[in-house]
Amino acid sequence: MSLAAILDPIAALGRAVLGALQRIGAVVLFALEGVSHLFRPPFYGRLFLRQVVEIGYFSLPVVALTAFFTGMVLALQTYTGFARFNAEGAVANVVVLSITRELGPVIAGLMVAGRIGAAFAAEIGTMRVTDQIDALTTLSTNPMKYLVAPRLLAGAIALPFLVLIADTLGVMGGWLIGTAKLGFSSAGYLRATLDFMQTMDVVSGLVKASVFGFVIALMGCWCGYNSKGGAQGVGAAATSAVVTSSILILALDYIITEMFFAR
């Protein structure tokens, strides 16, 4: 075997690693620049409020429905599994713990990533390929401050409110199945839920939601801001924003859970 046959795969691996590190560094610098503009005037309050409405209010139906049916399925499957061990009474405890710690923020994050991440990437990507971002610079408007900073802040603030609603509806979905199908009393189910739920469970979910919202907005803005190649490039940017955001949500979910609950 020649030396080149040995070194070529190693060189390819090295190029891939260096390319990944370069991409990560570019995203981090992009995020730092965007966050820095949150503390320097001028401030675009109207743009921020518009993005809060776009992320929070218009994402509410899909997040609410997904959380509600997830709570219903979770209660049903938990009851089926626990019935084998005569532990059906723990259904309410498992539902509220799973929804507030994990499923609420993760499901809301994935739904918003699919809707908002793609929308941000498509909108900013279209502006990039049609030279509208360059026009903003020509008009003495910083594109990072005008396009990116309001979206980053809106994502970090709006998603926790969505998760609060998702937590409530997820628990209510479990309550509905528990009382209508599984034979629990309404008062007993709600009492078990409130007795078992702890403040840290809800707080950890809201922290995850804020991080996820920031990441979704960041990847949507970054993919759109760096898109090129016309309509095909805009489509690729939207796809990349959704896929990257979803992967980061699942990875960060583990990291944050480890930070809060590792012993």
CSV table of C-alpha atoms in Angstrom, one decimal:
chain,number,residue,atom,x,y,z
A,1,MET,CA,0.0,0.0,0.0
A,2,SER,CA,1.4,3.4,-1.0
A,3,LEU,CA,1.9,6.2,1.4
A,4,ALA,CA,-0.6,8.3,-0.6
A,5,ALA,CA,-3.4,5.7,0.0
A,6,ILE,CA,-2.8,6.0,3.7
A,7,LEU,CA,-2.5,9.8,3.9
A,8,ASP,CA,-5.4,10.7,1.6
A,9,PRO,CA,-8.2,9.5,4.0
A,10,ILE,CA,-6.4,11.2,6.9
A,11,ALA,CA,-6.2,14.4,4.9
A,12,ALA,CA,-9.8,14.2,3.9
A,13,LEU,CA,-10.8,13.7,7.6
A,14,GLY,CA,-8.6,16.7,8.6
A,15,ARG,CA,-10.2,18.9,6.0
A,16,ALA,CA,-13.7,17.9,7.2
A,17,VAL,CA,-12.7,18.7,10.8
A,18,LEU,CA,-11.2,22.0,9.9
A,19,GLY,CA,-14.2,22.9,7.8
A,20,ALA,CA,-16.6,22.0,10.7
A,21,LEU,CA,-14.5,24.1,13.2
A,22,GLN,CA,-14.4,27.0,10.7
A,23,ARG,CA,-18.2,26.9,10.4
A,24,ILE,CA,-18.7,26.7,14.2
A,25,GLY,CA,-16.3,29.7,14.7
A,26,ALA,CA,-18.2,31.7,12.0
A,27,VAL,CA,-21.6,31.0,13.7
A,28,VAL,CA,-20.2,32.0,17.2
A,29,LEU,CA,-18.7,35.2,15.8
A,30,PHE,CA,-22.0,35.9,14.1
A,31,ALA,CA,-23.9,35.3,17.3
A,32,LEU,CA,-21.6,37.5,19.3
A,33,GLU,CA,-21.9,40.4,16.8
A,34,GLY,CA,-25.7,40.1,16.8
A,35,VAL,CA,-25.9,40.1,20.6
A,36,SER,CA,-23.6,43.0,20.9
A,37,HIS,CA,-26.0,45.1,18.8
A,38,LEU,CA,-28.7,44.6,21.5
A,39,PHE,CA,-26.8,46.9,23.8
A,40,ARG,CA,-26.0,49.7,21.3
A,41,PRO,CA,-28.4,52.2,19.9
A,42,PRO,CA,-30.3,52.7,17.8
A,43,PHE,CA,-32.9,50.1,18.9
A,44,TYR,CA,-35.6,48.9,16.6
A,45,GLY,CA,-38.4,48.2,19.1
A,46,ARG,CA,-41.1,47.9,16.5
A,47,LEU,CA,-39.2,45.2,14.6
A,48,PHE,CA,-38.6,43.3,17.8
A,49,LEU,CA,-42.3,43.3,18.7
A,50,ARG,CA,-43.2,42.2,15.2
A,51,GLN,CA,-40.8,39.2,15.5
A,52,VAL,CA,-42.3,38.4,18.9
A,53,VAL,CA,-45.7,38.2,17.4
A,54,GLU,CA,-44.4,36.2,14.5
A,55,ILE,CA,-42.6,33.7,16.7
A,56,GLY,CA,-45.0,33.5,19.6
A,57,TYR,CA,-48.6,34.3,18.5
A,58,PHE,CA,-48.5,32.7,15.0
A,59,SER,CA,-46.7,29.6,16.2
A,60,LEU,CA,-49.2,29.0,19.0
A,61,PRO,CA,-51.7,26.8,17.1
A,62,VAL,CA,-49.2,24.2,16.0
A,63,VAL,CA,-47.4,24.1,19.3
A,64,ALA,CA,-50.6,23.9,21.3
A,65,LEU,CA,-52.1,21.1,19.3
A,66,THR,CA,-48.8,19.1,19.3
A,67,ALA,CA,-48.4,19.5,23.1
A,68,PHE,CA,-52.0,18.5,23.8
A,69,PHE,CA,-51.9,15.3,21.7
A,70,THR,CA,-48.4,14.5,23.1
A,71,GLY,CA,-49.8,14.7,26.6
A,72,MET,CA,-52.7,12.4,25.6
A,73,VAL,CA,-50.4,9.8,24.0
A,74,LEU,CA,-48.0,10.0,26.9
A,75,ALA,CA,-50.7,9.3,29.5
A,76,LEU,CA,-52.0,6.4,27.5
A,77,GLN,CA,-48.7,4.8,26.9
A,78,THR,CA,-47.5,5.3,30.5
A,79,TYR,CA,-50.7,3.7,31.8
A,80,THR,CA,-50.2,0.7,29.5
A,81,GLY,CA,-46.6,0.2,30.7
A,82,PHE,CA,-47.2,0.8,34.4
A,83,ALA,CA,-50.2,-1.5,34.5
A,84,ARG,CA,-47.8,-4.4,34.1
A,85,PHE,CA,-46.3,-3.5,37.5
A,86,ASN,CA,-49.6,-2.3,39.2
A,87,ALA,CA,-48.2,1.2,39.3
A,88,GLU,CA,-51.0,3.0,37.4
A,89,GLY,CA,-51.2,5.7,40.1
A,90,ALA,CA,-47.9,7.2,38.9
A,91,VAL,CA,-49.3,8.2,35.5
A,92,ALA,CA,-50.0,11.8,36.5
A,93,ASN,CA,-46.5,12.1,38.0
A,94,VAL,CA,-44.7,10.8,34.9
A,95,VAL,CA,-46.8,13.0,32.6
A,96,VAL,CA,-46.2,16.3,34.4
A,97,LEU,CA,-42.4,15.5,34.9
A,98,SER,CA,-41.9,14.5,31.2
A,99,ILE,CA,-43.9,17.5,29.8
A,100,THR,CA,-42.3,20.2,32.0
A,101,ARG,CA,-38.7,19.0,31.8
A,102,GLU,CA,-38.4,17.6,28.3
A,103,LEU,CA,-41.3,17.2,26.0
A,104,GLY,CA,-42.7,20.7,26.4
A,105,PRO,CA,-39.5,22.6,25.4
A,106,VAL,CA,-38.3,20.1,22.9
A,107,ILE,CA,-41.6,19.7,21.0
A,108,ALA,CA,-42.1,23.5,21.0
A,109,GLY,CA,-38.6,24.0,19.9
A,110,LEU,CA,-38.8,21.6,17.0
A,111,MET,CA,-42.2,23.0,15.9
A,112,VAL,CA,-40.9,26.5,15.9
A,113,ALA,CA,-37.7,25.5,14.2
A,114,GLY,CA,-39.7,24.0,11.3
A,115,ARG,CA,-41.8,27.1,11.0
A,116,ILE,CA,-39.6,30.1,12.1
A,117,GLY,CA,-36.1,28.8,11.2
A,118,ALA,CA,-37.1,28.2,7.6
A,119,ALA,CA,-39.0,31.5,7.4
A,120,PHE,CA,-36.0,33.5,8.8
A,121,ALA,CA,-33.6,31.8,6.4
A,122,ALA,CA,-35.9,32.3,3.4
A,123,GLU,CA,-36.6,36.0,4.2
A,124,ILE,CA,-33.0,37.0,4.9
A,125,GLY,CA,-31.7,34.7,2.1
A,126,THR,CA,-34.0,36.4,-0.4
A,127,MET,CA,-32.7,39.8,0.7
A,128,ARG,CA,-29.1,38.5,0.3
A,129,VAL,CA,-29.5,37.2,-3.2
A,130,THR,CA,-31.4,40.2,-4.3
A,131,ASP,CA,-28.8,42.6,-2.9
A,132,GLN,CA,-31.3,44.2,-0.4
A,133,ILE,CA,-28.8,43.6,2.5
A,134,ASP,CA,-26.2,45.5,0.5
A,135,ALA,CA,-28.8,48.3,0.0
A,136,LEU,CA,-29.3,48.5,3.8
A,137,THR,CA,-25.6,49.1,4.2
A,138,THR,CA,-25.7,51.8,1.5
A,139,LEU,CA,-28.5,53.5,3.4
A,140,SER,CA,-26.3,53.6,6.6
A,141,THR,CA,-28.4,50.8,8.3
A,142,ASN,CA,-26.4,48.0,9.9
A,143,PRO,CA,-27.9,44.7,8.6
A,144,MET,CA,-26.9,42.9,11.8
A,145,LYS,CA,-28.7,45.4,14.0
A,146,TYR,CA,-31.8,45.7,11.7
A,147,LEU,CA,-32.2,42.1,10.7
A,148,VAL,CA,-30.5,39.8,13.2
A,149,ALA,CA,-30.5,41.4,16.7
A,150,PRO,CA,-34.3,41.8,17.0
A,151,ARG,CA,-34.9,38.2,15.9
A,152,LEU,CA,-32.3,36.8,18.3
A,153,LEU,CA,-33.9,38.7,21.2
A,154,ALA,CA,-37.5,37.8,20.1
A,155,GLY,CA,-36.6,34.1,19.8
A,156,ALA,CA,-35.1,34.0,23.3
A,157,ILE,CA,-38.1,35.7,24.9
A,158,ALA,CA,-41.1,34.4,22.9
A,159,LEU,CA,-40.4,30.6,23.1
A,160,PRO,CA,-40.6,30.4,26.9
A,161,PHE,CA,-44.1,31.7,26.8
A,162,LEU,CA,-45.0,29.2,24.1
A,163,VAL,CA,-43.5,26.4,26.4
A,164,LEU,CA,-45.6,27.6,29.3
A,165,ILE,CA,-48.7,27.1,27.2
A,166,ALA,CA,-47.4,23.8,25.9
A,167,ASP,CA,-46.7,22.5,29.4
A,168,THR,CA,-50.3,23.5,30.5
A,169,LEU,CA,-51.9,21.9,27.5
A,170,GLY,CA,-49.7,18.8,27.6
A,171,VAL,CA,-50.7,18.2,31.2
A,172,MET,CA,-54.4,18.9,30.3
A,173,GLY,CA,-54.1,16.3,27.5
A,174,GLY,CA,-52.9,13.7,30.0
A,175,TRP,CA,-55.7,14.7,32.4
A,176,LEU,CA,-58.3,14.3,29.7
A,177,ILE,CA,-57.2,10.8,28.9
A,178,GLY,CA,-56.7,9.9,32.5
A,179,THR,CA,-60.2,10.9,33.5
A,180,ALA,CA,-62.2,10.1,30.4
A,181,LYS,CA,-60.5,6.8,29.4
A,182,LEU,CA,-58.3,5.4,32.2
A,183,GLY,CA,-60.7,5.8,35.1
A,184,PHE,CA,-58.9,8.4,37.3
A,185,SER,CA,-60.9,10.9,39.3
A,186,SER,CA,-60.4,14.5,38.1
A,187,ALA,CA,-59.6,15.8,41.6
A,188,GLY,CA,-57.2,12.9,42.3
A,189,TYR,CA,-55.3,13.3,39.0
A,190,LEU,CA,-54.9,17.1,39.4
A,191,ARG,CA,-53.8,16.7,43.1
A,192,ALA,CA,-51.2,14.1,42.1
A,193,THR,CA,-50.0,16.5,39.4
A,194,LEU,CA,-49.7,19.5,41.7
A,195,ASP,CA,-48.1,17.6,44.5
A,196,PHE,CA,-45.4,16.0,42.3
A,197,MET,CA,-44.5,19.0,40.2
A,198,GLN,CA,-41.6,21.1,41.4
A,199,THR,CA,-40.5,24.6,40.6
A,200,MET,CA,-37.1,23.4,39.2
A,201,ASP,CA,-38.9,21.2,36.7
A,202,VAL,CA,-40.7,24.2,35.2
A,203,VAL,CA,-37.7,26.5,35.4
A,204,SER,CA,-35.4,24.0,33.7
A,205,GLY,CA,-37.9,23.7,30.8
A,206,LEU,CA,-38.1,27.5,30.5
A,207,VAL,CA,-34.3,27.9,30.4
A,208,LYS,CA,-34.2,25.3,27.7
A,209,ALA,CA,-36.9,27.1,25.8
A,210,SER,CA,-35.0,30.4,25.9
A,211,VAL,CA,-31.8,28.7,24.7
A,212,PHE,CA,-33.7,26.9,21.9
A,213,GLY,CA,-35.4,30.1,20.8
A,214,PHE,CA,-32.1,31.9,20.5
A,215,VAL,CA,-30.6,29.0,18.6
A,216,ILE,CA,-33.5,28.8,16.2
A,217,ALA,CA,-33.3,32.5,15.4
A,218,LEU,CA,-29.5,32.4,15.2
A,219,MET,CA,-29.4,29.5,12.7
A,220,GLY,CA,-32.2,30.9,10.6
A,221,CYS,CA,-30.5,34.3,10.4
A,222,TRP,CA,-27.0,32.9,9.8
A,223,CYS,CA,-28.1,30.5,7.1
A,224,GLY,CA,-30.1,33.2,5.3
A,225,TYR,CA,-27.4,35.8,5.8
A,226,ASN,CA,-24.8,33.6,4.1
A,227,SER,CA,-26.9,32.1,1.4
A,228,LYS,CA,-26.0,32.5,-2.2
A,229,GLY,CA,-26.9,31.1,-5.6
A,230,GLY,CA,-30.4,32.5,-6.3
A,231,ALA,CA,-33.6,30.7,-5.5
A,232,GLN,CA,-31.8,27.3,-5.1
A,233,GLY,CA,-29.5,28.8,-2.5
A,234,VAL,CA,-32.4,30.3,-0.6
A,235,GLY,CA,-34.1,26.9,-0.5
A,236,ALA,CA,-30.9,25.2,0.7
A,237,ALA,CA,-30.5,27.8,3.4
A,238,ALA,CA,-34.0,27.2,4.7
A,239,THR,CA,-33.4,23.5,4.8
A,240,SER,CA,-30.1,23.9,6.5
A,241,ALA,CA,-31.6,26.2,9.1
A,242,VAL,CA,-34.3,23.7,10.1
A,243,VAL,CA,-32.0,20.7,10.1
A,244,THR,CA,-29.2,22.4,12.1
A,245,SER,CA,-31.6,23.9,14.6
A,246,SER,CA,-33.3,20.6,15.2
A,247,ILE,CA,-30.0,18.8,15.8
A,248,LEU,CA,-28.8,21.6,18.1
A,249,ILE,CA,-32.0,21.5,20.1
A,250,LEU,CA,-31.6,17.8,20.8
A,251,ALA,CA,-27.9,18.2,21.7
A,252,LEU,CA,-28.5,21.2,23.9
A,253,ASP,CA,-31.4,19.5,25.6
A,254,TYR,CA,-29.0,16.8,26.9
A,255,ILE,CA,-26.4,19.4,28.0
A,256,ILE,CA,-28.9,21.6,29.9
A,257,THR,CA,-30.5,18.5,31.5
A,258,GLU,CA,-27.0,17.4,32.6
A,259,MET,CA,-26.4,20.9,34.1
A,260,PHE,CA,-29.6,21.0,36.1
A,261,PHE,CA,-30.1,17.4,37.2
A,262,ALA,CA,-26.8,15.6,37.2
A,263,ARG,CA,-25.8,14.2,40.5
